[in-house]
Coordinates of C-alpha atoms in Angstrom, one line a residue:
X1159 CA -24.7 28.4 21.6
X1160 CA -20.9 28.2 21.9
X1161 CA -21.0 24.4 21.3
X1162 CA -23.2 24.9 18.2
X1163 CA -20.8 27.5 16.8
X1164 CA -17.7 25.5 17.4
X1165 CA -19.3 22.4 15.9
X1166 CA -20.5 24.2 12.7
X1167 CA -17.4 26.4 12.3
X1168 CA -14.6 24.1 13.2
X1169 CA -11.9 22.9 10.8
X1170 CA -14.5 20.6 9.2
X1171 CA -15.3 23.2 6.6
X1172 CA -18.1 21.1 5.0
X1173 CA -20.4 22.2 7.8
X1174 CA -20.0 25.9 7.2
X1175 CA -22.7 25.9 4.5
X1176 CA -25.4 25.3 7.2
X1177 CA -25.1 28.8 8.8
X1178 CA -24.6 32.2 7.2
X1179 CA -21.4 34.1 7.9
X1180 CA -23.3 37.1 9.2
X1181 CA -25.0 34.9 11.8
X1182 CA -21.6 33.5 12.7
X1183 CA -20.1 36.9 13.1
X1184 CA -22.9 37.8 15.5
X1185 CA -22.2 34.7 17.5
X1186 CA -18.6 35.8 17.8
X1187 CA -19.5 39.2 19.1
X1188 CA -22.0 37.9 21.6
X1189 CA -20.1 34.9 22.9
X1190 CA -16.5 36.1 22.6
X1191 CA -15.4 32.9 20.7
X1192 CA -12.1 33.4 18.9
X1193 CA -12.9 34.3 15.3
X1194 CA -9.7 32.8 14.0
X1195 CA -10.6 29.4 15.6
X1196 CA -14.0 29.5 13.9
X1197 CA -12.5 30.2 10.5
X1198 CA -13.9 33.6 10.2
X1199 CA -11.6 36.2 8.8
X1200 CA -11.8 39.7 10.3
X1201 CA -10.3 42.8 8.8
X1202 CA -7.3 44.0 10.8
X1203 CA -6.7 47.7 11.5
X1204 CA -3.2 48.9 10.6
X1205 CA -1.0 49.7 13.5
X1206 CA -0.3 53.5 13.7
X1207 CA 2.7 55.1 15.3
X1208 CA 2.2 58.8 16.3
X1209 CA 5.4 60.8 16.4
X1210 CA 7.3 63.8 15.4
X1211 CA 10.0 63.7 12.7
X1212 CA 12.9 64.0 15.2
X1213 CA 12.1 61.3 17.8
X1214 CA 14.9 58.8 18.3
X1215 CA 12.5 56.7 20.3
X1216 CA 10.3 56.3 17.3
X1217 CA 13.3 55.2 15.3
X1218 CA 13.8 52.2 17.5
X1219 CA 10.1 51.3 17.1
X1220 CA 10.3 51.5 13.3
X1221 CA 13.4 49.3 13.3
X1222 CA 11.9 46.7 15.6
X1223 CA 8.5 46.7 13.7
X1224 CA 10.3 46.1 10.4
X1225 CA 12.4 43.3 11.8
X1226 CA 9.3 41.8 13.4
X1227 CA 7.4 42.0 10.2
X1228 CA 4.7 44.1 11.8
X1229 CA 2.5 46.2 9.5
X1230 CA 2.5 49.9 10.6
X1231 CA 2.2 53.4 9.4
X1232 CA 3.7 56.6 10.8
X1233 CA 1.5 59.6 11.6
X1234 CA 3.8 62.6 12.0
X1235 CA 2.7 65.4 14.3
X1236 CA 3.8 68.9 15.0
X1237 CA 4.5 70.1 18.5
X1238 CA 1.2 72.0 18.7
X1239 CA -0.6 68.8 17.8
X1240 CA 0.4 67.2 21.1
X1241 CA -2.0 69.4 23.1
X1242 CA -5.0 69.0 20.8
X1243 CA -8.0 67.2 22.2
X1244 CA -7.9 64.4 19.6
X1245 CA -4.3 63.5 20.5
X1246 CA -4.8 64.0 24.3
X1247 CA -7.6 61.4 23.9
X1248 CA -5.0 58.9 22.9
X1249 CA -2.3 60.0 25.4
X1250 CA -3.4 62.4 28.2
X1251 CA 0.4 63.1 28.9
X1252 CA 0.6 64.8 25.5
X1253 CA 3.8 62.9 24.6
X1254 CA 5.1 60.7 21.8
X1255 CA 5.5 58.0 20.6
X1256 CA 2.1 56.5 20.8
X1257 CA 1.1 53.1 19.2
X1258 CA -2.5 52.6 18.1
X1259 CA -3.2 48.9 17.7
X1260 CA -6.4 46.9 16.8
X1261 CA -6.7 46.1 20.5
X1262 CA -6.1 49.6 21.8
X1263 CA -3.6 52.4 22.6
X1264 CA -0.1 51.8 23.9
X1265 CA 2.1 54.5 25.5
X1266 CA 5.8 54.7 26.5
X1267 CA 8.4 53.7 24.0
X1268 CA 9.8 50.7 25.9
X1269 CA 6.3 49.2 26.5
X1270 CA 5.7 49.6 22.7
X1271 CA 9.0 48.1 21.9
X1272 CA 8.3 45.0 24.1
X1273 CA 4.8 44.7 22.4
X1274 CA 6.4 44.7 19.0
X1275 CA 9.0 42.1 19.9
X1276 CA 6.3 39.9 21.5
X1277 CA 4.3 39.9 18.2
X1278 CA 7.2 37.9 16.6
X1279 CA 8.9 35.8 19.3
X1280 CA 10.3 33.6 16.6
X1281 CA 12.6 36.4 15.5
X1282 CA 14.4 36.4 18.9
X1283 CA 14.0 40.1 19.2
X1284 CA 12.9 39.6 22.8
X1285 CA 15.4 36.8 23.5
X1286 CA 15.0 33.1 23.1
X1287 CA 14.0 32.1 26.7
X1288 CA 12.6 33.6 29.9
X1289 CA 16.1 34.4 31.2
X1290 CA 17.0 36.3 28.1
X1291 CA 13.6 38.0 28.2
X1292 CA 14.5 39.3 31.6
X1293 CA 18.0 40.4 30.5
X1294 CA 16.4 42.4 27.6
X1295 CA 14.1 44.1 30.2
X1296 CA 17.1 44.8 32.4
X1297 CA 19.0 46.5 29.6
X1298 CA 16.0 48.5 28.4
X1299 CA 15.6 49.9 31.9
X1300 CA 19.3 50.6 32.1
X1301 CA 19.3 52.5 28.9
X1302 CA 16.3 54.6 30.0
X1303 CA 17.6 55.2 33.5
X1304 CA 21.3 55.5 33.0
X1305 CA 22.5 55.8 29.3
X1306 CA 19.9 58.2 27.9
X1307 CA 20.1 60.7 30.8
X1308 CA 23.9 60.9 30.8
X1309 CA 24.0 61.5 27.1
X1310 CA 21.4 64.2 27.3
X1311 CA 23.3 65.9 30.1
X1312 CA 26.1 66.4 27.6
X1313 CA 24.0 67.0 24.5
X1314 CA 21.5 69.6 25.7
X1315 CA 24.0 72.4 26.3
X1316 CA 25.6 71.5 22.9
X1317 CA 22.3 71.9 21.2
X1318 CA 21.7 75.3 23.0
X1319 CA 18.7 74.2 25.1
X1320 CA 20.5 75.3 28.3
X1321 CA 23.3 77.6 29.3
X1322 CA 26.8 76.0 29.5
X1323 CA 28.1 75.6 33.0
X1324 CA 31.6 74.4 33.6
X1325 CA 30.9 72.5 36.9
X1326 CA 27.7 70.9 35.5
X1327 CA 29.5 69.9 32.4
X1328 CA 32.4 68.3 34.2
X1329 CA 30.0 66.3 36.5
X1330 CA 28.1 65.2 33.4
X1331 CA 31.3 64.2 31.7
X1332 CA 32.4 62.1 34.7
X1333 CA 29.0 60.3 34.7
X1334 CA 29.3 59.9 30.9
X1335 CA 32.6 58.0 31.3
X1336 CA 31.3 55.9 34.2
X1337 CA 28.3 54.7 32.2
X1338 CA 30.2 54.2 29.0
X1339 CA 32.8 52.1 30.9
X1340 CA 30.0 49.8 32.2
X1341 CA 28.7 49.4 28.6
X1342 CA 32.3 48.9 27.3
X1343 CA 33.1 46.2 29.8
X1344 CA 29.9 44.3 28.9
X1345 CA 30.4 44.5 25.2
X1346 CA 34.0 43.5 25.5
X1347 CA 32.7 40.0 26.4
X1348 CA 29.5 40.0 24.3
X1349 CA 28.8 40.6 20.7
X1350 CA 25.3 41.6 21.5
X1351 CA 23.7 43.0 24.6
X1352 CA 21.8 39.7 25.2
X1353 CA 22.4 36.2 23.8
X1354 CA 23.9 35.6 20.4
X1355 CA 21.7 37.8 18.2
X1356 CA 20.3 41.2 17.9
X1357 CA 17.4 42.1 20.3
X1358 CA 15.4 45.2 21.1
X1359 CA 18.1 45.9 23.8
X1360 CA 20.7 46.3 21.0
X1361 CA 18.3 48.5 19.0
X1362 CA 17.6 50.7 22.1
X1363 CA 21.4 51.1 22.8
X1364 CA 22.3 51.7 19.1
X1365 CA 19.7 54.4 18.5
X1366 CA 20.9 56.7 21.3
X1367 CA 24.6 55.9 20.6
X1368 CA 24.2 57.2 17.0
X1369 CA 22.9 60.4 18.6
X1370 CA 26.0 60.5 20.8
X1371 CA 28.3 59.8 17.8
X1372 CA 27.0 62.8 16.0
X1373 CA 27.4 65.3 18.9
X1374 CA 29.8 64.2 21.7
X1375 CA 31.5 60.9 21.0
X1376 CA 34.8 62.1 19.6
X1377 CA 38.0 60.5 18.4
X1378 CA 39.4 60.0 21.9
X1379 CA 36.2 58.4 23.0
X1380 CA 36.2 56.0 20.1
X1381 CA 39.7 54.9 21.0
X1382 CA 38.8 54.6 24.7
X1383 CA 35.6 52.5 24.0
X1384 CA 36.4 50.3 20.9
X1385 CA 33.8 47.7 21.9
X1386 CA 31.0 50.3 21.9
X1387 CA 32.1 51.4 18.4
X1388 CA 32.2 47.8 17.2
X1389 CA 28.7 47.1 18.7
X1390 CA 27.3 50.3 17.1
X1391 CA 28.6 49.3 13.7
X1392 CA 27.3 45.7 14.1
X1393 CA 23.8 47.1 14.8
X1394 CA 24.0 49.6 11.9
X1395 CA 25.0 46.9 9.5
X1396 CA 22.7 44.2 10.9
X1397 CA 20.9 42.4 8.1
X1398 CA 17.5 40.7 8.3
X1399 CA 15.2 38.7 6.0
X1400 CA 12.3 40.3 7.8
X1401 CA 13.0 43.6 6.0
X1402 CA 11.6 44.0 2.5
X1403 CA 14.0 44.8 -0.3
X1404 CA 12.4 48.3 -0.7
X1405 CA 11.8 48.9 3.0
X1406 CA 15.1 49.8 4.6
X1407 CA 14.8 51.4 8.0
X1408 CA 16.7 54.5 8.6
X1409 CA 19.0 54.4 11.7
X1410 CA 20.5 57.9 11.9
X1411 CA 21.3 58.0 8.2
X1412 CA 22.2 54.3 7.9
X1413 CA 20.0 51.5 6.7
X1414 CA 19.1 48.0 7.7
X1415 CA 19.5 45.9 4.6
X1416 CA 18.6 42.3 3.5
X1417 CA 21.1 39.4 3.5
X1418 CA 20.3 38.9 -0.2
X1419 CA 21.9 42.2 -1.2
X1420 CA 25.1 42.0 -3.1
X1421 CA 28.3 41.7 -1.1
X1422 CA 29.7 44.7 -2.9
X1423 CA 26.8 46.8 -1.7
X1424 CA 27.4 45.7 1.9
X1425 CA 31.1 46.5 1.6
X1426 CA 30.3 49.9 0.3
X1427 CA 27.9 50.6 3.2
X1428 CA 30.6 49.4 5.7
X1429 CA 33.1 51.8 4.3
X1430 CA 30.5 54.6 4.2
X1431 CA 29.6 54.1 7.8
X1432 CA 33.2 54.0 8.9
X1433 CA 33.9 57.2 7.1
X1434 CA 30.8 58.8 8.5
X1435 CA 31.6 57.9 12.1
X1436 CA 35.2 58.9 11.8
X1437 CA 34.2 62.3 10.3
X1438 CA 31.9 62.9 13.3

């Protein structure tokens, strides 16, 4: 049956008139033959990202999806929705973000980020070779295990989610400087986290750093870590032909814009970002 299907639905389109499309679709379902190979178009379900409106982890997914040219829509949820049966059926952990794809559900932001990058390997978002792929993985893990926790150690008391404690704060501050020194030393020698172009490692770093800029990365820190400031601005102003003229992704109040925009607009945005960061 597979041989017959391949013969009649190969690239030699003149043979397709012998079998009805409905019969061919049934063959695909029963035999598992790739529908695209057989010339049968199937309707694709839109990718859905489930999130709340404040998640910085969702921001990095939106940015990566736009640069990768991946069609998606955002489904915003409230905190009480996380424990509802319909959401728990998607993620038993009751956490966001969640990506619903035509193939199934994906959990954990870094796994989703890798999936998005792999859908468009030609963009270089996941690196350009196996070594760079591993370097991207390395930095994604580093951000999750080192950078994110140390920033939240500082930020949580500032936001009022825990009582301020002098000793705890000083320990967190020391860890903060240690981790930022590691990042500064790396970026002093590299424009991007991996290779010679923006990857999902840069996106992951930039999104959490924008959060830090707003709350705890003051003037003295900016002077102490100039390479981190430069890298953040580079990511904020990164341009890509993958982004539609009318689809600019928000990164903490800044936008990813197309190369075809007027130079005057780019200069305006550069000045705006510099002013915003200095004011914070």
